[in-house]
Amino acid sequence: MVLAAPLTRKELAALAIDRLRRTGCEYGEVRFTGEHTQRLTARDRSMDELSERRSSGFGVRVLLDGAWGFAASHRLGAEQVERTVALAVETARASRLAQNTRVRLVPVVPERGSYITPIKVDPFSVPVEKKAQLLLEINEQLLRYGDQGIRKVRSFLRFGREEKLFASTEGALIEQTIYRSYPGFSCTAVANGDAQERSYERPPLNIGYEHIDAADLMAQTERVATEAIQKVRAPRGPQGVRSTLLLKPSHLFLTIHESVGHPTELDRVYGYEANFAGTSFATTDKLGALRYAASGVNFRADRTQEGGRATCGWDDEGVPAQSWRVVEDGILVDYLTDRETACRLGRAASNGCAFADSWANVPMVRIPNLGLEPGADGGALTATLAEMIADTEAGILIDGIGSYSIDQQRRNFQFGGDAFWKIEKGRIVHMFKDVTYCAMTTDFWNRVDALGPQRELEQWGTDICGKGEPMQIAQMSHACVPVRVRDIALGSPD
Amino acid sequence: MTLDALPAEIASKTQALEIIDQVIAGSAAEGVFVSLDGAAQALSRFSGNQMIQNVNQERASIAITSFFGSRGATATATVGNPESIEAALRSSETLARIAPEDPEWMPLLEPQMYDAPQAAFDERTARCSPLERGEIVQRVCRIAAAAGGEAAGTLAAESRLRAVGNSRGLRAAGRSTTASFSCTARTGDGSSWGEQTAWKLGALDCVAMAEAVVRRAHRARSPRAVEPGFYPVILHPAAFGELLAWVGWNLDARAADEGRSFMSRPDGGTRLGEAMFSPLVHLERNPAHPLLQSAPFLPDGQPNRPLTLIREGVPKLLHHSRYWAARKGCAPTGTFFPLTMVGSGASPMDLVSRTERGVLVHRAWYVRAINPRELTVTGMTRDGTFWIEDGQIAYPIRNLRFNQSLPHLLRDIDAVGAAERYGPMVVPAVRSGAFRFTSITDSI
């Protein structure tokens, strides 16, 4: 008996598109994804986690009679593709029962092409022994400070390769391969009835193993351990007062993420997340008018930047990667869209923010790379971090991220940090611990009075942005410069 | 390895255990642990009184951990074909051979005895069709629209098959179902939310909940500002559950012994046995709770039996991993999941009627730890916050940020209501004497 060779993914995609077209739907797409991740975590002298994960499958989304249906399966094969298409169509028909307004999409030119993250060293080509050894050496260096109070150390490496094949009934056929790398470590000091953590990371980026600079990681261990020990013995930060804050990019990126990224997701603005992640204060009636930030402050979305965690060739609806300003000279000028929300806004095209975190999930609007542009050369706000410190009579310098929380419409936020220093008369005086600050989004950004220059731009970001039901985890960069913000309320825990 | 075919659908415990048997038979390692997880999930999502997303997901994955002496590594793969499982097995072996020796390695578990009750499984929930979900969402959206509100929410159904086994002969497998409905109603500047989770779809009363949520959204309109400060608070079960989960996650013996936890004594040792909390706080791990009926085994194969964690305000037990238990000479506990807290017969409104003044919170949002050593958290109220005066709900108030020590919250509890299921937990409404609200927001 001669067995037929299994169909390739492209053949399966062609089959899915053919079946979708036969339904008479307005639009249909299929996305095959194969994801390979490698995780190493060392805790003290133990390799707590050494794991590889491979996940593959496909998802079919159909817009039929103005209503969405989606179905996904891990089983690859012609029969399963046909069943999954049929289930997606059945689901779209059921959606019609509760559909008052037909969903419409802005047009996109169907493209055929491919994209691969430019890397120098494939992270999966580097021996696992070498990676494990690096983490255990980092931990050993940190544990040398045990007699000074370091009680717990942790280091990690994360790598990923994601292969996507996207095809649509409009004729798109796009293949993309995304590489990801992310290293870091932390240690906890215990003293005087308290425990405090200090960490160091190289930000999560779409990049190869060249991101894992062992010499740099090892070189930071002494400083990080020493700062953890200083931090646990430091006085608590002031509370119930207002202060000037100097925020390093390693900290500021998360403030940008929560207070600029999420409020400008257009699906939130339209209430799609009202039940879970929340809506937004930045409603469409304010577009072009809302004074979001101080004059001279610009936020730019950019899925084309090198190394960005959300950088790609096309989004998950086949829309080309783009770069555009969301806030220009302090004014809200644009949103983050997919094809559906762009159509509701009356735009001619989407700016390409659709993202699905796996084959099993549906694409939705996600924050792309979204950064704070450096101060203009010679600009009124432009100053280096050293100049900001020298120019500050009293304030607090914050590095790294700590606790973070923001209300469901993205106004009231409270952030901690990883390390804090008191600034007095233009000098760093000593560390604080347990500093938090609380502000309203537009009030905070309008109090920015200094922006770092281009040479202080750092490409930080996150790999754990949760949104949607079922919950999806997205990843994005927030390149930014140091800023100084005046007159912000401080609060510490009791 | 002899696995040359996979069933089209891994639908039974027997099928799952057969796959595990075959993986173990094909292993070249000194020890191997296998975990298989298959799920079919469906979720309909609505907003603005109409469907915005409607998904069906089918997935199955296998995780294989191989050991050579104290060297171990895990490979996980989608269970798409025999080749993917074979590749995962060999990958775990390759990684384990080159892994460093683990000073905290523990031998594989011996076969375990599990309690008799199996996880609850409901055929109707497992087979819930898109049409059935669509009809329910349609009714909910019509209720909201007729009442002048806008509804957003989800209706979800899931069936799951989980099996574990190892080369020492341990085996466990079970199927389960879960259904949930959540709904937010917005009426101009009023908002309200509710959530129900059960092991069967038939236990959800989506229509009644939608009607209640819409009524409360109307009552939440025109909220007034209340100055931040310390106030008595009544936390609905969902709001309390968001906070209590942080307590459960931090009841860890190793962190306490190492001085990193709110359960650490300043002079060393732990606070087990101290009367830290209100005598009304009685916290358990209870997978057999009638509202949960979850599996009698944990993902690592350890039994999941009822345990008392806090009795009448006194912590009795901390989570001990197998390694830490061996070091401390006590029994491992397995993870503290699911958490259940004993309630009373009182409804949240009964608690309100006994309250002179205070704040009623229906939902806590974006709760994050500020200081793990003290277990202080921050978060926001959301979707229905009210001022209580003279035993009545007086008026809606604007949402508030809180910064609150959780040990102090549990210490100051002076009344508990009836326990309800919230997600994977069972928790009561509680009243606590002095909750610390620190700032206010205009967000609805």
Coordinates of C-alpha atoms in Angstrom, one line a residue, chain A:
Chain A
M1 CA 0.0 0.0 0.0
V2 CA 1.3 3.4 -0.9
L3 CA 0.5 6.0 1.7
A4 CA -0.1 9.6 0.6
A5 CA 2.5 12.0 1.9
P6 CA 1.0 14.4 4.5
L7 CA 0.2 17.8 3.2
T8 CA 2.6 20.6 3.8
R9 CA 1.4 23.6 5.8
K10 CA 1.1 25.7 2.6
E11 CA -1.0 23.0 1.1
L12 CA -3.2 22.8 4.2
A13 CA -3.4 26.6 4.1
A14 CA -4.6 26.5 0.5
L15 CA -7.1 23.9 1.4
A16 CA -8.5 26.0 4.3
I17 CA -8.7 29.1 2.1
D18 CA -10.5 27.1 -0.6
R19 CA -13.0 25.8 1.9
L20 CA -13.5 29.3 3.3
R21 CA -14.1 30.8 -0.1
R22 CA -16.8 28.2 -0.8
T23 CA -18.8 29.5 2.3
G24 CA -19.4 32.8 0.7
C25 CA -17.9 34.6 3.6
E26 CA -16.8 38.2 3.4
Y27 CA -13.4 37.3 4.7
G28 CA -11.4 34.3 6.0
E29 CA -7.9 33.6 7.2
V30 CA -5.8 30.7 8.4
R31 CA -2.7 31.0 10.5
F32 CA -0.3 28.1 11.2
T33 CA 2.2 28.6 13.9
G34 CA 5.1 26.5 15.1
E35 CA 6.7 27.8 18.3
H36 CA 9.9 26.6 19.8
T37 CA 10.9 28.0 23.2
Q38 CA 13.8 27.2 25.6
R39 CA 13.8 28.3 29.2
L40 CA 16.6 28.0 31.7
T41 CA 16.2 29.2 35.3
A42 CA 18.7 28.7 38.1
R43 CA 17.7 29.2 41.7
D44 CA 20.6 29.4 44.1
R45 CA 22.8 26.4 43.1
S46 CA 19.9 24.4 41.5
M47 CA 18.9 24.4 37.9
D48 CA 15.3 24.9 38.7
E49 CA 14.1 24.8 35.1
L50 CA 15.7 23.4 32.0
S51 CA 13.0 23.0 29.4
E52 CA 12.1 23.1 25.8
R53 CA 8.6 23.5 24.4
R54 CA 7.3 23.0 20.9
S55 CA 3.8 24.0 20.1
S56 CA 2.1 23.8 16.7
G57 CA -1.3 24.1 15.3
F58 CA -3.6 26.4 13.3
G59 CA -6.4 28.8 13.7
V60 CA -9.2 29.7 11.3
R61 CA -11.1 33.0 11.5
V62 CA -14.0 33.8 9.4
L63 CA -16.2 36.9 8.9
L64 CA -19.6 35.6 7.7
D65 CA -22.6 37.8 7.2
G66 CA -21.0 40.5 9.4
A67 CA -20.1 38.2 12.3
W68 CA -16.9 36.5 13.5
G69 CA -16.2 32.8 14.1
F70 CA -12.9 31.2 15.1
A71 CA -11.7 27.7 15.6
A72 CA -8.3 26.3 16.3
S73 CA -6.7 22.8 16.5
H74 CA -3.4 21.3 17.3
R75 CA -4.1 18.4 14.9
L76 CA -2.6 19.0 11.4
G77 CA -4.2 17.2 8.5
A78 CA -6.6 17.8 5.7
E79 CA -9.6 16.3 7.6
Q80 CA -8.9 18.4 10.6
V81 CA -8.6 21.5 8.5
E82 CA -12.0 20.9 6.9
R83 CA -13.6 20.2 10.4
T84 CA -12.0 23.3 11.8
V85 CA -13.2 25.5 9.0
A86 CA -16.7 24.1 9.4
L87 CA -16.6 24.8 13.1
A88 CA -15.4 28.4 12.5
V89 CA -18.3 28.9 10.1
E90 CA -20.9 27.3 12.4
T91 CA -19.6 29.6 15.2
A92 CA -19.9 32.7 13.0
R93 CA -23.5 31.8 12.2
A94 CA -24.2 31.5 15.9
S95 CA -22.6 34.9 16.5
R96 CA -25.2 36.4 14.2
L97 CA -27.8 35.8 16.9
A98 CA -26.2 38.5 19.0
Q99 CA -25.0 40.8 16.2
N100 CA -26.7 44.2 15.7
T101 CA -24.1 45.9 13.6
R102 CA -22.2 44.1 10.9
V103 CA -18.4 43.9 11.4
R104 CA -16.6 45.6 8.5
L105 CA -12.9 45.7 7.8
V106 CA -10.7 48.4 6.1
P107 CA -9.1 47.0 3.0
V108 CA -5.5 45.8 2.9
V109 CA -3.4 45.0 -0.2
P110 CA -3.0 41.2 0.0
E111 CA 0.8 40.6 0.1
R112 CA 2.9 37.5 -0.5
G113 CA 6.3 37.6 1.1
S114 CA 8.4 36.5 4.0
Y115 CA 10.2 38.0 7.0
I116 CA 13.0 36.7 9.3
T117 CA 14.3 38.5 12.4
P118 CA 17.8 39.5 11.5
I119 CA 20.1 37.6 14.0
K120 CA 23.8 36.9 14.3
V121 CA 23.7 33.8 16.4
D122 CA 20.8 31.3 16.4
P123 CA 20.1 30.9 20.1
F124 CA 19.2 27.3 19.6
S125 CA 22.6 26.6 18.1
V126 CA 24.4 27.4 21.4
P127 CA 25.0 24.4 23.6
V128 CA 22.6 24.2 26.6
E129 CA 25.6 23.3 28.8
K130 CA 27.1 26.7 28.1
K131 CA 23.9 28.4 29.0
A132 CA 23.4 26.5 32.2
Q133 CA 26.9 27.1 33.2
L134 CA 26.5 30.8 32.7
L135 CA 23.5 30.9 35.0
L136 CA 25.1 28.8 37.7
E137 CA 28.2 31.1 37.6
I138 CA 26.1 34.2 37.9
N139 CA 24.4 32.7 40.9
E140 CA 27.7 31.6 42.5
Q141 CA 29.0 35.1 42.2
L142 CA 25.8 36.5 43.9
L143 CA 25.9 33.9 46.6
R144 CA 29.4 35.0 47.6
Y145 CA 27.6 37.9 49.4
G146 CA 25.7 35.5 51.6
D147 CA 27.5 36.6 54.7
Q148 CA 26.3 40.2 54.0
G149 CA 22.7 39.1 53.7
I150 CA 22.1 37.7 50.2
R151 CA 19.7 34.8 50.8
K152 CA 18.1 34.0 47.5
V153 CA 19.4 34.3 43.9
R154 CA 17.8 33.6 40.6
S155 CA 18.9 33.9 37.0
F156 CA 17.3 33.1 33.7
L157 CA 17.6 32.8 30.0
R158 CA 14.6 32.7 27.6
F159 CA 14.8 32.0 23.9
G160 CA 12.1 31.7 21.3
R161 CA 11.6 31.0 17.6
E162 CA 8.1 31.4 16.1
E163 CA 7.3 30.4 12.6
K164 CA 4.0 31.7 11.2
L165 CA 2.2 31.1 7.9
F166 CA -0.7 33.4 7.2
A167 CA -3.1 33.1 4.3
S168 CA -6.3 34.9 3.6
T169 CA -9.2 34.7 1.2
E170 CA -8.1 38.0 -0.2
G171 CA -4.9 36.4 -1.5
A172 CA -2.3 37.1 1.2
L173 CA 0.3 34.4 1.8
I174 CA 3.0 35.5 4.3
E175 CA 5.6 33.5 6.1
Q176 CA 7.5 35.0 9.1
T177 CA 10.1 33.7 11.5
I178 CA 10.6 35.6 14.7
Y179 CA 13.6 35.0 17.1
R180 CA 13.5 36.2 20.7
S181 CA 16.2 36.3 23.5
Y182 CA 16.0 37.6 27.0
P183 CA 18.5 37.2 30.0
G184 CA 18.5 38.5 33.6
F185 CA 19.1 37.8 37.2
S186 CA 18.0 38.9 40.7
C187 CA 19.0 38.5 44.3
T188 CA 17.2 39.0 47.6
A189 CA 18.9 40.5 50.7
V190 CA 17.5 39.8 54.1
A191 CA 18.3 41.9 57.2
N192 CA 16.6 43.6 60.1
G193 CA 13.3 41.8 59.6
D194 CA 13.0 42.9 56.0
A195 CA 13.7 41.3 52.6
Q196 CA 14.5 43.4 49.4
E197 CA 15.2 42.3 45.9
R198 CA 17.5 43.9 43.3
S199 CA 17.7 42.7 39.7
Y200 CA 19.5 43.2 36.4
E201 CA 18.1 42.4 32.9
R202 CA 19.0 42.9 29.4
P203 CA 15.6 43.7 27.9
P204 CA 13.6 41.2 26.0
L205 CA 14.3 41.7 22.3
N206 CA 13.8 40.1 19.0
I207 CA 17.4 39.2 18.5
G208 CA 19.8 36.2 18.5
Y209 CA 22.2 34.8 21.1
E210 CA 24.4 37.9 20.6
H211 CA 22.1 39.5 23.2
I212 CA 23.5 37.2 25.9
D213 CA 26.7 39.1 26.7
A214 CA 28.1 36.9 29.4
A215 CA 30.9 39.4 30.3
D216 CA 28.3 42.1 30.9
L217 CA 26.0 39.9 33.0
M218 CA 28.9 38.7 35.2
A219 CA 30.2 42.3 35.5
Q220 CA 26.9 43.4 37.0
T221 CA 26.8 40.8 39.8
E222 CA 28.9 42.7 42.3
R223 CA 26.9 46.0 41.8
V224 CA 23.5 44.2 42.0
A225 CA 24.4 42.2 45.1
T226 CA 25.8 45.3 46.8
E227 CA 22.8 47.4 46.0
A228 CA 20.5 44.7 47.3
I229 CA 22.4 44.8 50.6
Q230 CA 22.2 48.6 50.7
K231 CA 18.6 48.6 49.8
V232 CA 17.4 46.3 52.6
R233 CA 19.2 48.6 55.1
A234 CA 18.0 51.8 53.4
P235 CA 15.4 54.1 54.9
R236 CA 11.9 53.9 53.5
G237 CA 11.0 56.4 50.9
P238 CA 8.9 59.4 52.0
Q239 CA 5.2 59.2 51.8
G240 CA 2.4 61.7 51.8
V241 CA 4.6 64.3 50.1
R242 CA 5.2 65.4 46.5
S243 CA 8.6 65.1 44.9
T244 CA 10.5 65.4 41.7
L245 CA 11.2 62.1 40.0
L246 CA 14.0 61.1 37.7
L247 CA 13.1 58.0 35.9
K248 CA 15.5 55.8 34.0
P249 CA 14.4 54.0 30.8
S250 CA 14.6 50.6 32.7
H251 CA 11.7 52.0 34.8
L252 CA 9.9 54.4 32.5
F253 CA 9.1 51.8 29.9
L254 CA 6.4 50.2 32.0
T255 CA 4.8 53.6 32.8
I256 CA 4.6 54.2 29.1
H257 CA 3.2 50.7 28.5
E258 CA 0.4 51.2 31.1
S259 CA -0.4 54.8 30.7
V260 CA 0.1 55.4 26.9
G261 CA 0.1 52.0 25.3
H262 CA -3.1 50.5 26.7
P263 CA -5.2 53.7 26.6
T264 CA -4.6 54.1 22.9
E265 CA -5.6 50.6 21.9
L266 CA -8.7 51.4 19.9
D267 CA -10.5 48.2 20.8
R268 CA -10.4 49.3 24.5
V269 CA -11.6 52.8 23.5
Y270 CA -14.6 51.1 21.8
G271 CA -15.3 49.0 24.9
Y272 CA -14.3 45.5 23.7
E273 CA -12.3 45.0 26.9
A274 CA -15.0 46.5 29.2
N275 CA -15.5 43.3 31.0
F276 CA -11.8 42.5 31.7
A277 CA -8.8 44.7 30.8
G278 CA -11.0 47.8 30.8
T279 CA -11.8 50.7 28.5
S280 CA -9.9 54.0 28.0
F281 CA -10.2 57.7 29.0
A282 CA -8.7 58.6 25.6
T283 CA -11.9 58.5 23.7
T284 CA -12.3 59.3 20.0
D285 CA -13.9 62.7 20.7
K286 CA -10.5 63.8 22.2
L287 CA -8.5 62.8 19.1
G288 CA -6.4 65.7 17.9
A289 CA -7.3 67.8 21.0
L290 CA -6.3 66.0 24.2
R291 CA -3.3 67.5 25.9
Y292 CA -1.8 64.1 26.8
A293 CA 1.7 65.3 27.7
A294 CA 3.8 68.4 27.9
S295 CA 4.8 70.2 24.7
G296 CA 7.8 68.6 23.1
V297 CA 6.8 65.1 24.3
N298 CA 6.2 62.6 21.4
F299 CA 5.3 58.9 21.6
R300 CA 5.9 56.8 18.5
A301 CA 4.6 53.4 17.6
D302 CA 7.0 51.5 15.5
R303 CA 6.9 47.8 14.4
T304 CA 9.9 48.3 12.1
Q305 CA 12.6 49.1 14.7
E306 CA 15.5 46.8 14.8
G307 CA 15.3 44.3 17.7
G308 CA 11.8 45.5 18.9
R309 CA 9.9 42.7 20.6
A310 CA 6.9 43.5 18.4
T311 CA 8.9 44.0 15.3
C312 CA 7.8 41.9 12.3
G313 CA 7.1 42.2 8.6
W314 CA 3.3 42.1 8.9
D315 CA 0.8 42.0 11.7
D316 CA -1.5 39.0 12.2
E317 CA -4.0 40.4 9.6
G318 CA -1.3 40.7 7.0
V319 CA -1.0 44.5 7.4
P320 CA 2.6 45.7 6.8
A321 CA 4.7 46.9 9.8
Q322 CA 4.6 50.7 10.2
S323 CA 5.8 53.6 12.2
W324 CA 3.6 56.5 13.4
R325 CA 3.2 59.0 16.2
V326 CA 0.4 58.4 18.7
V327 CA 1.2 61.6 20.7
E328 CA 2.7 64.5 18.9
D329 CA 4.1 67.5 20.7
G330 CA 1.9 66.4 23.7
I331 CA -1.3 66.0 21.7
L332 CA -3.2 62.7 21.2
V333 CA -3.1 62.3 17.4
D334 CA -3.6 58.6 16.7
Y335 CA -4.5 55.1 18.0
L336 CA -3.4 51.5 17.7
T337 CA -5.7 49.7 15.4
D338 CA -6.6 46.5 13.6
R339 CA -8.7 46.3 10.5
E340 CA -12.0 46.3 12.3
T341 CA -11.4 49.1 14.7
A342 CA -9.8 51.2 12.0
C343 CA -13.0 50.9 10.0
R344 CA -15.1 52.0 12.9
L345 CA -12.9 55.1 13.2
G346 CA -13.4 55.8 9.6
R347 CA -9.8 55.3 8.6
A348 CA -8.8 54.1 5.2
A349 CA -6.3 51.5 6.6
S350 CA -5.2 49.8 9.7
N351 CA -1.8 50.7 11.2
G352 CA -1.1 47.0 11.9
C353 CA -1.5 46.2 15.6
A354 CA -3.3 42.9 15.3
F355 CA -1.5 40.1 17.2
A356 CA -2.4 36.6 18.4
D357 CA -0.1 35.0 20.9
S358 CA -0.4 31.5 19.4
W359 CA -2.1 29.5 16.8
A360 CA -5.0 28.8 19.3
N361 CA -5.9 32.4 19.7
V362 CA -7.7 35.1 17.7
P363 CA -5.8 38.3 16.6
M364 CA -6.7 41.4 18.5
V365 CA -5.4 44.9 19.0
R366 CA -2.1 44.8 21.0
I367 CA 0.4 47.5 21.8
P368 CA 3.2 47.4 19.3
N369 CA 6.7 48.8 20.0
L370 CA 5.7 52.2 21.5
G371 CA 8.4 54.5 22.7
L372 CA 9.1 58.0 24.0
E373 CA 11.1 59.9 21.4
P374 CA 14.4 61.6 22.7
G375 CA 14.5 65.3 23.3
A376 CA 15.3 67.2 20.2
D377 CA 18.8 68.4 19.7
G378 CA 19.0 71.8 21.5
G379 CA 15.4 71.4 22.5
A380 CA 14.1 73.2 25.6
L381 CA 13.4 69.9 27.4
T382 CA 16.6 68.1 26.4
A383 CA 19.0 67.2 29.1
T384 CA 21.2 64.2 29.9
L385 CA 20.4 62.2 33.1
A386 CA 23.6 63.6 34.7
E387 CA 22.4 67.1 33.9
M388 CA 19.0 66.4 35.3
I389 CA 20.5 65.1 38.5
A390 CA 22.8 68.1 38.8
D391 CA 19.9 70.4 38.2
T392 CA 17.6 68.8 40.9
E393 CA 17.4 70.3 44.3
A394 CA 15.5 67.4 45.8
G395 CA 14.1 64.3 44.2
I396 CA 14.2 60.6 43.7
L397 CA 16.0 58.6 41.0
I398 CA 14.2 55.3 40.1
D399 CA 15.7 52.3 38.2
G400 CA 14.0 49.1 37.2
I401 CA 10.4 48.0 37.8
G402 CA 8.6 47.0 40.9
S403 CA 4.9 46.9 41.7
Y404 CA 2.6 48.4 39.1
S405 CA -1.1 49.0 39.0
I406 CA -3.5 51.2 37.0
D407 CA -7.3 51.7 37.0
Q408 CA -9.4 50.2 34.2
Q409 CA -9.7 53.4 32.2
R410 CA -6.0 54.1 32.6
R411 CA -6.1 57.2 34.7
N412 CA -5.0 56.6 38.2
F413 CA -1.7 54.6 38.4
Q414 CA 0.8 53.7 41.1
F415 CA 4.3 52.4 40.4
G416 CA 7.1 51.1 42.4
G417 CA 10.6 50.4 41.1
D418 CA 13.6 48.1 41.6
A419 CA 16.0 50.7 43.1
F420 CA 15.6 54.2 44.4
W421 CA 18.1 56.9 45.3
K422 CA 17.6 60.2 47.1
I423 CA 18.8 63.2 45.2
E424 CA 19.7 66.3 47.2
K425 CA 21.3 69.5 45.9
G426 CA 22.3 68.0 42.6
R427 CA 23.9 64.8 44.0
I428 CA 22.8 61.2 44.6
V429 CA 22.9 60.9 48.4
H430 CA 21.8 57.4 49.4
M431 CA 19.3 54.6 48.6
F432 CA 15.7 54.4 49.6
K433 CA 13.4 51.4 49.7
D434 CA 9.7 50.9 49.3
V435 CA 9.1 54.0 47.1
T436 CA 5.9 54.2 45.2
Y437 CA 4.4 57.1 43.3
C438 CA 0.8 57.7 42.3
A439 CA -0.5 60.0 39.6
M440 CA -3.2 60.6 37.0
T441 CA -2.0 59.8 33.5
T442 CA -2.3 63.1 31.7
D443 CA -1.3 65.1 34.8
F444 CA 1.9 63.0 35.1
W445 CA 2.9 63.4 31.5
N446 CA 2.2 67.1 31.5
R447 CA 4.7 67.5 34.4
V448 CA 7.6 66.2 32.3
D449 CA 10.2 69.0 32.2
A450 CA 13.3 67.2 30.9
L451 CA 13.9 64.5 28.3
G452 CA 17.1 62.6 27.6
P453 CA 18.9 63.0 24.3
Q454 CA 19.1 60.4 21.5
R455 CA 22.3 58.9 22.9
E456 CA 20.5 57.9 26.1
L457 CA 17.7 56.0 24.3
E458 CA 17.3 52.5 25.6
Q459 CA 15.1 49.8 24.1
W460 CA 13.3 48.3 27.1
G461 CA 10.1 46.2 27.0
T462 CA 8.0 43.4 28.4
D463 CA 7.2 39.9 27.5
I464 CA 4.2 39.5 29.8
C465 CA 1.5 41.8 28.7
G466 CA -1.9 40.2 29.4
K467 CA -5.1 41.1 27.7
G468 CA -8.2 39.5 26.3
E469 CA -10.5 36.7 27.1
P470 CA -9.2 34.0 26.8
M471 CA -6.1 35.8 28.2
Q472 CA -3.3 36.3 25.6
I473 CA 0.2 37.3 26.4
A474 CA 1.9 39.8 24.1
Q475 CA 5.4 41.2 23.9
M476 CA 6.6 44.6 22.9
S477 CA 9.4 47.2 23.3
H478 CA 9.2 50.7 24.7
A479 CA 12.4 52.4 23.7
C480 CA 12.7 55.6 25.8
V481 CA 15.0 58.1 27.3
P482 CA 15.4 59.2 31.0
V483 CA 12.8 61.9 32.0
R484 CA 12.4 64.3 34.9
V485 CA 8.8 64.8 36.2
R486 CA 7.9 67.5 38.7
D487 CA 5.6 67.4 41.7
I488 CA 4.4 63.8 41.9
A489 CA 2.7 62.3 44.9
L490 CA 4.7 59.7 46.8
G491 CA 3.4 56.9 49.0
S492 CA 4.8 54.0 50.8
P493 CA 3.3 51.0 52.4
D494 CA 2.6 51.2 56.1

